[in-house]
Coordinates of C-alpha atoms in Angstrom, one line a residue:
X128 CA -28.5 12.2 19.0
X129 CA -27.3 12.0 15.2
X130 CA -29.1 13.7 11.8
X131 CA -28.6 13.1 9.3
X132 CA -28.2 16.2 6.1
X133 CA -29.2 14.5 2.1
X134 CA -27.3 16.3 -0.6
X135 CA -27.0 15.6 -4.4
X136 CA -23.7 13.9 -3.1
X137 CA -23.4 10.9 -0.4
X138 CA -24.9 11.3 2.5
X139 CA -23.3 12.3 5.4
X140 CA -23.3 12.2 9.7
X141 CA -23.2 14.8 12.1
X142 CA -22.8 15.2 15.5
X143 CA -24.0 17.5 17.6
X144 CA -22.3 20.0 19.6
X145 CA -23.2 22.2 22.4
X146 CA -22.9 26.3 22.0
X147 CA -23.9 28.8 24.1
X148 CA -25.7 31.7 22.9
X149 CA -23.9 35.0 24.0
X150 CA -27.5 37.2 25.2
X151 CA -29.0 34.4 27.0
X152 CA -26.8 31.9 28.3
X153 CA -28.7 29.2 27.0
X154 CA -26.7 25.9 25.4
X155 CA -27.6 25.9 21.7
X156 CA -27.1 22.7 19.6
X157 CA -25.1 23.0 16.4
X158 CA -24.3 19.8 13.7
X159 CA -20.7 19.5 12.8
X160 CA -20.8 17.6 9.7
X161 CA -18.4 14.5 8.9
X162 CA -18.0 13.8 6.4
X163 CA -18.0 9.7 5.0
X164 CA -14.6 7.9 4.0
X165 CA -14.5 6.6 -0.1
X166 CA -14.2 2.9 0.5
X167 CA -10.1 3.5 -0.7
X168 CA -9.6 5.0 2.8
X169 CA -11.7 2.9 4.3
X170 CA -10.4 -0.4 3.6
X171 CA -6.6 0.6 3.6
X172 CA -6.5 2.0 7.1
X173 CA -8.7 -1.0 8.6
X174 CA -6.8 -2.4 7.5
X175 CA -3.5 -0.8 8.7
X176 CA -5.9 -0.4 12.5
X177 CA -6.4 -4.2 12.2
X178 CA -2.3 -5.0 11.8
X179 CA -1.4 -2.5 14.1
X180 CA -4.0 -4.1 16.7
X181 CA -2.6 -7.7 16.3
X182 CA 0.8 -6.6 16.3
X183 CA 0.0 -4.9 19.9
X184 CA -1.4 -8.5 21.2
X185 CA 1.4 -10.5 19.1
X186 CA 3.8 -7.6 21.6
X187 CA 1.6 -7.9 25.5
X188 CA 1.3 -11.7 24.4
X189 CA 5.8 -12.1 24.1
X190 CA 6.5 -9.7 27.0
X191 CA 3.8 -11.7 30.0
X192 CA 3.5 -15.0 29.3
X193 CA 6.0 -16.2 26.2
X194 CA 6.2 -19.8 27.2
X195 CA 3.1 -20.3 28.5
X196 CA 0.5 -18.6 26.3
X197 CA -0.3 -21.3 24.3
X198 CA -4.0 -20.9 23.7
X199 CA -3.4 -17.1 22.8
X200 CA -0.6 -18.0 20.7
X201 CA -3.0 -20.0 18.7
X202 CA -5.7 -17.2 17.8
X203 CA -2.8 -14.9 17.2
X204 CA -2.8 -17.6 14.6
X205 CA -5.6 -17.5 14.1
X206 CA -6.6 -14.3 13.4
X207 CA -3.1 -14.3 10.8
X208 CA -4.9 -17.3 8.7
X209 CA -8.4 -14.9 8.9
X210 CA -6.2 -11.9 7.3
X211 CA -5.1 -13.8 5.2
X212 CA -7.8 -15.5 4.0
X213 CA -9.1 -12.1 3.6
X214 CA -6.5 -10.5 1.3
X215 CA -6.7 -13.0 -1.0
X216 CA -10.3 -13.2 -1.5
X217 CA -11.0 -11.8 -4.8
X218 CA -14.8 -11.7 -4.7
X219 CA -14.1 -9.2 -2.3
X220 CA -14.8 -5.6 -4.3
X221 CA -12.6 -4.4 -1.6
X222 CA -9.5 -5.7 -1.4
X223 CA -6.9 -3.8 -3.8
X224 CA -7.6 -1.1 -0.7
X225 CA -6.9 -4.3 2.0
X226 CA -3.7 -5.2 0.3
X227 CA -2.7 -1.1 0.0
X228 CA -3.7 -0.9 3.7
X229 CA -1.3 -3.6 4.3
X230 CA 1.6 -1.8 2.4
X231 CA 1.2 1.1 3.1
X232 CA 1.6 -0.4 7.3
X233 CA 4.2 -1.9 5.7
X234 CA 6.4 1.2 4.9
X235 CA 5.6 3.0 7.9
X236 CA 7.1 -0.2 9.5
X237 CA 9.6 0.4 7.4
X238 CA 9.6 -3.0 6.3
X239 CA 10.1 -1.9 2.8
X240 CA 12.2 -4.9 2.2
X241 CA 9.6 -7.5 2.4
X242 CA 7.3 -5.7 0.1
X243 CA 8.2 -8.7 -2.6
X244 CA 7.9 -11.4 0.1
X245 CA 5.2 -14.3 0.3
X246 CA 1.8 -12.8 1.4
X247 CA 2.3 -15.7 4.4
X248 CA 4.9 -13.9 5.0
X249 CA 4.4 -10.5 4.6
X250 CA 1.9 -10.9 7.6
X251 CA 3.5 -13.2 10.2
X252 CA 6.3 -10.6 9.8
X253 CA 3.8 -7.6 10.0
X254 CA 2.3 -9.2 13.2
X255 CA 5.3 -10.7 15.4
X256 CA 7.4 -8.3 15.1
X257 CA 11.5 -9.6 14.7
X258 CA 12.2 -10.2 18.1
X259 CA 12.8 -14.0 17.9
X260 CA 13.4 -15.2 14.1
X261 CA 14.1 -18.7 15.3
X262 CA 9.6 -18.2 16.3
X263 CA 9.2 -16.4 13.1
X264 CA 10.2 -19.1 10.7
X265 CA 8.1 -21.6 12.7
X266 CA 5.4 -19.0 12.5
X267 CA 5.6 -19.0 9.0
X268 CA 6.2 -22.7 8.6
X269 CA 2.5 -23.0 10.6
X270 CA 0.9 -20.8 8.5
X271 CA 1.4 -22.4 5.0
X272 CA 1.0 -25.1 6.0
X273 CA -2.7 -24.2 7.6
X274 CA -3.1 -22.7 3.7
X275 CA -1.8 -25.7 2.3
X276 CA -4.2 -28.2 4.2
X277 CA -6.9 -25.5 3.3
X278 CA -7.6 -25.6 7.4
X279 CA -11.5 -23.7 8.3
X280 CA -10.3 -20.8 9.9
X281 CA -12.7 -21.7 13.5
X282 CA -10.8 -24.9 13.5
X283 CA -7.5 -23.7 13.5
X284 CA -7.0 -23.0 17.6
X285 CA -7.7 -26.8 18.3
X286 CA -5.8 -27.9 15.4
X287 CA -2.9 -26.6 16.2
X288 CA -3.1 -28.5 19.5
X289 CA -3.9 -31.8 18.4
X290 CA -0.9 -31.5 15.7
X291 CA 1.4 -30.9 19.3
X292 CA 1.9 -27.2 19.0
X293 CA 3.6 -25.1 16.5
X294 CA 6.6 -26.1 17.2
X295 CA 5.8 -29.8 16.5
X296 CA 4.2 -28.4 13.3
X297 CA 7.0 -27.2 11.8
X298 CA 9.1 -29.9 12.1
X299 CA 7.0 -32.1 10.8
X300 CA 6.8 -33.8 7.3
X301 CA 4.7 -35.3 5.4
X302 CA 5.9 -38.6 4.6
X303 CA 7.6 -38.8 1.6
X304 CA 8.7 -35.4 1.1
X305 CA 12.3 -34.9 1.8
X306 CA 14.5 -32.3 2.8
X307 CA 16.3 -29.3 1.0
X308 CA 19.2 -31.5 1.8
X309 CA 18.0 -34.7 0.6
X310 CA 16.5 -33.0 -3.2
X311 CA 19.9 -31.9 -3.4
X312 CA 22.3 -35.1 -3.4
X313 CA 19.4 -36.9 -5.4
X314 CA 19.3 -34.5 -8.4
X315 CA 23.9 -33.8 -7.1
X316 CA 25.0 -36.5 -9.5
X317 CA 23.1 -35.7 -12.5
X318 CA 24.5 -32.3 -12.6
X319 CA 28.1 -33.5 -11.9
X320 CA 28.1 -35.5 -15.4
X321 CA 26.5 -32.7 -17.2
X322 CA 29.4 -29.6 -18.2
X323 CA 27.8 -27.4 -19.7
X324 CA 30.6 -25.1 -20.1
X325 CA 34.2 -24.9 -18.9
X326 CA 36.0 -21.6 -17.8
X327 CA 39.0 -20.9 -16.9
X328 CA 41.6 -17.6 -16.9
X329 CA 43.6 -15.6 -14.5
X330 CA 40.0 -14.3 -12.7
X331 CA 39.2 -18.5 -11.6
X332 CA 43.1 -19.2 -11.3
X333 CA 42.7 -16.8 -8.6
X334 CA 40.5 -19.5 -6.7
X335 CA 42.0 -22.3 -7.1
X336 CA 43.0 -25.0 -4.3
X337 CA 44.2 -27.5 -4.5
X338 CA 42.7 -29.2 -1.5
X339 CA 39.0 -28.4 -3.5
X340 CA 39.3 -30.8 -6.3
X341 CA 35.4 -32.3 -6.8
X342 CA 34.1 -29.8 -4.7
X343 CA 30.8 -27.8 -5.9
X344 CA 31.0 -23.8 -6.2
X345 CA 28.4 -21.8 -7.0
X346 CA 28.6 -19.1 -9.3
X347 CA 26.1 -15.8 -10.5
X348 CA 26.0 -15.6 -13.7
X349 CA 24.0 -12.8 -15.7
X350 CA 22.6 -12.8 -19.2
X351 CA 23.7 -10.7 -22.0
X352 CA 22.0 -9.1 -24.8
X353 CA 23.8 -11.1 -27.5
X354 CA 22.9 -14.8 -25.5
X355 CA 26.2 -15.2 -23.7
X356 CA 26.3 -15.4 -19.6
X357 CA 29.0 -14.1 -17.8
X358 CA 30.3 -15.2 -14.9
X359 CA 29.5 -12.1 -11.6
X360 CA 31.1 -14.1 -8.8
X361 CA 31.9 -18.2 -7.8
X362 CA 31.8 -18.9 -4.3
X363 CA 32.9 -21.8 -2.3
X364 CA 29.4 -22.2 0.2
X365 CA 27.7 -25.8 0.6
X366 CA 24.4 -23.4 1.3
X367 CA 24.6 -21.5 -1.9
X368 CA 25.6 -24.7 -3.6
X369 CA 22.4 -26.8 -1.1
X370 CA 19.7 -23.9 -2.6
X371 CA 21.0 -23.9 -6.7
X372 CA 20.6 -27.8 -6.6
X373 CA 16.9 -27.5 -4.6
X374 CA 15.8 -25.4 -6.8
X375 CA 17.4 -27.6 -9.8
X376 CA 15.4 -30.5 -8.8
X377 CA 12.2 -27.4 -8.4
X378 CA 12.5 -27.5 -11.8
X379 CA 13.1 -30.2 -13.0
X380 CA 10.1 -31.9 -10.9
X381 CA 8.1 -28.9 -12.4
X382 CA 9.4 -30.3 -15.9
X383 CA 8.2 -33.7 -15.5
X384 CA 5.0 -32.8 -13.9
X385 CA 3.9 -30.8 -17.6
X386 CA 5.3 -33.4 -19.6
X387 CA 2.9 -35.5 -17.9
X388 CA 0.0 -33.5 -18.7
X389 CA 0.9 -32.1 -22.1
X390 CA 1.3 -36.4 -22.7
X391 CA -2.4 -36.8 -20.8
X392 CA -3.8 -33.8 -23.2
X393 CA -2.3 -35.3 -26.6
X394 CA -3.9 -38.9 -25.5
X395 CA -7.4 -37.1 -24.9
X396 CA -7.2 -35.7 -27.8
X397 CA -6.3 -38.2 -29.9
X398 CA -9.2 -40.8 -28.2
X399 CA -11.1 -37.8 -29.3
X400 CA -10.8 -37.8 -32.4

């Protein structure tokens, strides 16, 4: 039995408990008040509870049928996507509490290093942990694919299976898309042809290797208050160079799209005049 007490504040639910009277020894029902929780606590803790439960489900799946339970994996991916949809639903009045629940869960699990990562990566890391980083990367790619293509939550298990599974999805690319190395190669020549500045001093002399003439290095620069740039370090790393050139490629593409958009807007204004 449960009774409700109306007060001037929020209503609270009470759960009867049984105590025995000293004189007659007969049971006497008493009520213990349980205050209702504000949304900030209810939804924050609710999100933490769901993440913890999903992590337990993932651990159970990994410990029992890691290589064969594809159906279980697809269901987990479906739930991860459902979490993403909830945590990006700007019409939800309790969204900030759910986001706080995610942040609190990450802090409790010592995942503060991931707080600045994209939301899909946060969710995948919370649910699957870091037992196998290659698989974690695969699941992150798959979740981002679902988001980009606007999948319906209910269709996810069937669509992953139709695509050949998560591994096939992570390896597949859209027609015409370029890998990071291909993007770097495409802008490599253009970058080589432009020289913003030349630097030669005692510090850079220490890095000179006659056999490396013509090869690309990567550098970290800091913009100073006077408008100059300080070179903090220079490294010979193909991976760092590829990353830098890929970022340059993305900036070039964004600038090109912005120019086209501006030209279209200008043309529309001219036509309306």
